[in-house]
């Protein structure tokens, strides 16, 4: 079965540089989530999109931005990188639900490991 | 606000022992969902189970079982006859209905199964 695809898997950047992470959700999943997991930490919610519109925002720095495109893939753009941005970045996707009841099971990608030197 | 607490930071067991990972959650919502995810050393997050707040029936899947008790706000996870391949970080997570469906994770429990 198709899974969530993230690229690149590994990325090394210098301080103050810019990085872009890409996420391709599971087909027919139209909600995408971004999470950041620092070393030894639990995943922290950054931002989510439903039908290409931002649906919720978590602890995403102002230096970061994200969007979801017409083909449902999403990109996380990170500028003015800091050492503290070094982390594993997960993308997850879930299928649409009608109404507000029911639970979306989030399927996670393998993650993109960003190292800022 | 939602909160998930996994008080056990690290657990070590010897292969074939049973082990229980604790999870306590806090939410004011009456409709919510609880999850367990496994993060092996390779780093990916693997979905294990989802349970909704109206279903307190315990569940068993092979060597895995889950005990959901609303009275104590707990959703504990037991691995029976543990194996070395069970070594991973296990996260409990909470999702509330009506929100944008993001998960609030606990801090995780590092399980090491020794041969």
Short mmCIF file of C-alpha atoms in Angstrom, two decimals:
data_model
loop_
_atom_site.label_atom_id
_atom_site.label_comp_id
_atom_site.label_asym_id
_atom_site.label_seq_id
_atom_site.Cartn_x
_atom_site.Cartn_y
_atom_site.Cartn_z
CA UNK A 1 0.00 0.00 0.00
CA UNK A 2 1.14 3.51 -0.72
CA UNK A 3 2.53 5.40 2.23
CA UNK A 4 3.35 9.00 3.01
CA UNK A 5 6.46 10.01 1.11
CA UNK A 6 8.82 12.61 2.49
CA UNK A 7 11.83 14.12 0.84
CA UNK A 8 14.62 14.61 1.39
CA UNK A 9 15.25 12.02 4.09
CA UNK A 10 18.33 13.83 5.30
CA UNK A 11 19.33 17.45 4.93
CA UNK A 12 22.30 19.36 6.25
CA UNK A 13 22.25 23.14 6.27
CA UNK A 14 24.24 25.99 7.73
CA UNK A 15 22.83 28.55 10.13
CA UNK A 16 20.78 31.25 8.44
CA UNK A 17 20.20 29.11 5.36
CA UNK A 18 16.83 28.05 4.00
CA UNK A 19 15.42 24.54 3.71
CA UNK A 20 12.35 23.06 2.04
CA UNK A 21 10.82 19.74 2.96
CA UNK A 22 8.28 17.98 0.77
CA UNK A 23 5.48 15.61 1.63
CA UNK A 24 3.35 13.47 -0.64
CA UNK A 25 0.31 12.15 1.25
CA UNK A 26 -1.40 8.85 0.74
CA UNK A 27 -3.74 9.03 -2.29
CA UNK A 28 -7.23 10.22 -1.36
CA UNK A 29 -5.95 11.59 1.94
CA UNK A 30 -6.59 15.29 1.81
CA UNK A 31 -5.45 16.38 5.25
CA UNK A 32 -1.75 16.87 5.85
CA UNK A 33 0.02 17.52 9.14
CA UNK A 34 3.57 18.61 9.94
CA UNK A 35 5.30 17.66 13.18
CA UNK A 36 8.73 18.49 14.56
CA UNK A 37 10.55 16.02 16.81
CA UNK A 38 13.67 17.27 18.53
CA UNK A 39 16.25 14.83 19.92
CA UNK A 40 14.73 12.80 22.71
CA UNK A 41 11.46 14.71 22.44
CA UNK A 42 7.93 13.83 21.48
CA UNK A 43 6.57 15.06 18.15
CA UNK A 44 5.24 18.60 18.33
CA UNK A 45 2.45 19.71 16.02
CA UNK A 46 3.40 22.52 13.67
CA UNK A 47 0.61 23.00 11.16
CA UNK A 48 -2.08 21.18 9.22
CA UNK A 49 -3.93 21.60 5.94
CA UNK A 50 -7.28 20.40 4.72
CA UNK A 51 -8.22 20.77 1.10
CA UNK A 52 -5.25 23.06 0.54
CA UNK A 53 -6.32 25.46 3.27
CA UNK A 54 -4.59 25.79 6.59
CA UNK A 55 -6.77 24.07 9.16
CA UNK A 56 -4.80 24.51 12.36
CA UNK A 57 -1.56 25.95 13.59
CA UNK A 58 0.59 24.77 16.44
CA UNK A 59 4.01 25.79 17.62
CA UNK A 60 5.34 26.76 14.22
CA UNK A 61 7.95 29.54 14.26
CA UNK A 62 7.29 32.62 12.16
CA UNK A 63 10.40 31.71 10.16
CA UNK A 64 8.58 28.63 8.91
CA UNK A 65 5.79 28.52 6.38
CA UNK A 66 3.91 25.72 4.71
CA UNK A 67 1.35 25.15 2.02
CA UNK A 68 -0.59 22.41 0.36
CA UNK A 69 -0.76 22.31 -3.40
CA UNK A 70 -3.48 21.34 -5.85
CA UNK A 71 -2.13 17.79 -6.07
CA UNK A 72 -2.32 17.63 -2.24
CA UNK A 73 1.39 17.48 -1.69
CA UNK A 74 2.71 19.85 0.94
CA UNK A 75 5.92 21.75 1.47
CA UNK A 76 7.42 23.10 4.68
CA UNK A 77 9.71 26.05 4.12
CA UNK A 78 12.16 27.00 6.84
CA UNK A 79 14.21 30.18 6.65
CA UNK A 80 16.96 31.73 8.76
CA UNK A 81 17.73 28.32 10.15
CA UNK A 82 18.95 28.07 13.72
CA UNK A 83 20.81 25.30 15.49
CA UNK A 84 17.64 24.53 17.43
CA UNK A 85 15.81 23.69 14.23
CA UNK A 86 17.81 20.47 13.99
CA UNK A 87 15.15 17.83 14.31
CA UNK A 88 13.21 15.08 12.64
CA UNK A 89 10.31 16.54 10.69
CA UNK A 90 7.36 14.30 10.12
CA UNK A 91 4.57 14.69 7.68
CA UNK A 92 1.36 12.74 8.23
CA UNK A 93 -1.82 12.42 6.24
CA UNK A 94 -5.33 11.30 7.00
CA UNK A 95 -8.51 10.74 5.02
CA UNK A 96 -11.38 13.18 4.97
CA UNK A 97 -14.29 12.55 7.28
CA UNK A 98 -17.82 13.80 6.85
CA UNK A 99 -19.05 15.83 9.78
CA UNK A 100 -16.92 16.36 12.85
CA UNK A 101 -17.25 13.01 14.49
CA UNK A 102 -14.89 10.16 14.06
CA UNK A 103 -11.16 9.99 14.29
CA UNK A 104 -8.63 10.52 11.57
CA UNK A 105 -5.90 8.01 11.89
CA UNK A 106 -2.72 9.83 11.03
CA UNK A 107 -0.30 7.86 8.91
CA UNK A 108 3.20 9.22 9.24
CA UNK A 109 5.98 9.38 6.73
CA UNK A 110 9.48 8.20 7.56
CA UNK A 111 10.55 11.73 8.42
CA UNK A 112 13.10 14.20 7.16
CA UNK A 113 16.10 14.67 9.40
CA UNK A 114 17.37 18.23 9.32
CA UNK A 115 20.78 19.03 10.75
CA UNK A 116 21.74 22.68 11.10
CA UNK A 117 25.46 23.31 11.54
CA UNK B 1 -6.09 21.92 26.71
CA UNK B 2 -5.07 18.35 26.23
CA UNK B 3 -2.24 16.58 27.97
CA UNK B 4 -0.77 13.09 27.82
CA UNK B 5 1.58 11.78 30.47
CA UNK B 6 3.84 8.79 30.10
CA UNK B 7 5.59 8.64 33.43
CA UNK B 8 7.93 5.82 32.44
CA UNK B 9 10.82 7.31 30.54
CA UNK B 10 12.71 4.07 30.05
CA UNK B 11 11.93 0.41 30.69
CA UNK B 12 14.23 -2.57 30.26
CA UNK B 13 13.02 -6.13 30.26
CA UNK B 14 14.45 -9.47 29.34
CA UNK B 15 13.04 -11.25 26.33
CA UNK B 16 9.80 -13.17 26.97
CA UNK B 17 8.85 -11.00 29.94
CA UNK B 18 5.57 -9.12 29.87
CA UNK B 19 5.72 -5.35 30.06
CA UNK B 20 3.09 -2.65 30.54
CA UNK B 21 3.49 0.89 29.32
CA UNK B 22 1.41 3.45 31.17
CA UNK B 23 -0.46 6.37 29.67
CA UNK B 24 -2.58 8.93 31.49
CA UNK B 25 -4.44 11.64 29.63
CA UNK B 26 -6.28 14.86 30.42
CA UNK B 27 -9.02 16.46 28.39
CA UNK B 28 -12.29 18.26 29.03
CA UNK B 29 -13.80 16.93 25.84
CA UNK B 30 -16.27 14.10 26.18
CA UNK B 31 -15.46 12.74 22.74
CA UNK B 32 -11.84 11.94 22.13
CA UNK B 33 -9.57 9.29 20.71
CA UNK B 34 -6.50 7.64 22.08
CA UNK B 35 -3.66 6.22 20.07
CA UNK B 36 -0.44 4.31 20.50
CA UNK B 37 2.41 4.72 18.05
CA UNK B 38 5.71 2.85 17.93
CA UNK B 39 8.96 4.52 16.90
CA UNK B 40 11.67 1.95 16.24
CA UNK B 41 15.34 2.97 16.00
CA UNK B 42 14.88 3.62 12.29
CA UNK B 43 12.75 6.62 13.27
CA UNK B 44 9.40 6.18 11.59
CA UNK B 45 6.16 6.41 13.56
CA UNK B 46 4.07 3.29 13.24
CA UNK B 47 0.37 3.34 14.14
CA UNK B 48 -0.62 0.57 16.56
CA UNK B 49 -4.14 1.27 17.79
CA UNK B 50 -6.94 3.84 18.03
CA UNK B 51 -9.63 3.78 20.70
CA UNK B 52 -12.56 6.18 21.04
CA UNK B 53 -13.81 7.51 24.34
CA UNK B 54 -17.09 5.63 24.15
CA UNK B 55 -15.52 2.24 23.78
CA UNK B 56 -13.90 1.00 26.96
CA UNK B 57 -13.64 -2.53 25.73
CA UNK B 58 -10.13 -3.83 26.04
CA UNK B 59 -8.46 -4.98 22.89
CA UNK B 60 -5.99 -7.72 22.12
CA UNK B 61 -3.96 -8.06 18.97
CA UNK B 62 -1.49 -10.88 19.05
CA UNK B 63 1.01 -10.15 21.80
CA UNK B 64 -0.34 -6.62 22.23
CA UNK B 65 -3.23 -5.64 24.48
CA UNK B 66 -4.67 -2.34 25.59
CA UNK B 67 -6.55 -1.47 28.75
CA UNK B 68 -8.68 1.66 28.56
CA UNK B 69 -10.16 2.94 31.82
CA UNK B 70 -12.04 6.24 31.70
CA UNK B 71 -12.40 6.28 35.48
CA UNK B 72 -8.65 6.72 35.83
CA UNK B 73 -8.08 8.42 32.45
CA UNK B 74 -5.62 5.73 31.52
CA UNK B 75 -4.89 3.83 28.34
CA UNK B 76 -2.19 1.30 29.13
CA UNK B 77 -0.41 -0.93 26.68
CA UNK B 78 0.86 -4.41 27.48
CA UNK B 79 3.25 -6.48 25.44
CA UNK B 80 3.17 -10.15 26.31
CA UNK B 81 6.24 -12.34 25.84
CA UNK B 82 8.35 -9.40 24.68
CA UNK B 83 10.84 -9.80 21.87
CA UNK B 84 13.99 -7.90 20.98
CA UNK B 85 12.19 -6.44 17.96
CA UNK B 86 9.78 -4.74 20.35
CA UNK B 87 12.59 -2.41 21.39
CA UNK B 88 11.43 1.07 20.44
CA UNK B 89 10.01 4.28 21.79
CA UNK B 90 6.27 4.02 22.31
CA UNK B 91 4.10 7.11 22.23
CA UNK B 92 0.61 7.49 23.55
CA UNK B 93 -1.39 10.26 21.87
CA UNK B 94 -4.72 12.04 22.27
CA UNK B 95 -6.98 13.51 19.63
CA UNK B 96 -10.16 15.43 20.40
CA UNK B 97 -13.23 15.41 18.21
CA UNK B 98 -14.11 18.59 16.39
CA UNK B 99 -10.56 19.86 16.29
CA UNK B 100 -8.33 19.80 13.27
CA UNK B 101 -7.46 16.27 14.28
CA UNK B 102 -3.88 16.84 15.29
CA UNK B 103 -2.45 14.52 17.90
CA UNK B 104 -1.08 15.53 21.26
CA UNK B 105 1.70 13.12 22.14
CA UNK B 106 3.05 11.98 25.45
CA UNK B 107 6.78 12.16 26.02
CA UNK B 108 7.25 8.53 25.06
CA UNK B 109 8.59 5.44 26.79
CA UNK B 110 11.82 3.89 25.59
CA UNK B 111 11.43 0.14 25.79
CA UNK B 112 14.54 -2.01 25.59
CA UNK B 113 14.11 -5.75 25.36
CA UNK B 114 17.30 -7.60 26.16
CA UNK B 115 18.07 -11.02 24.69
#
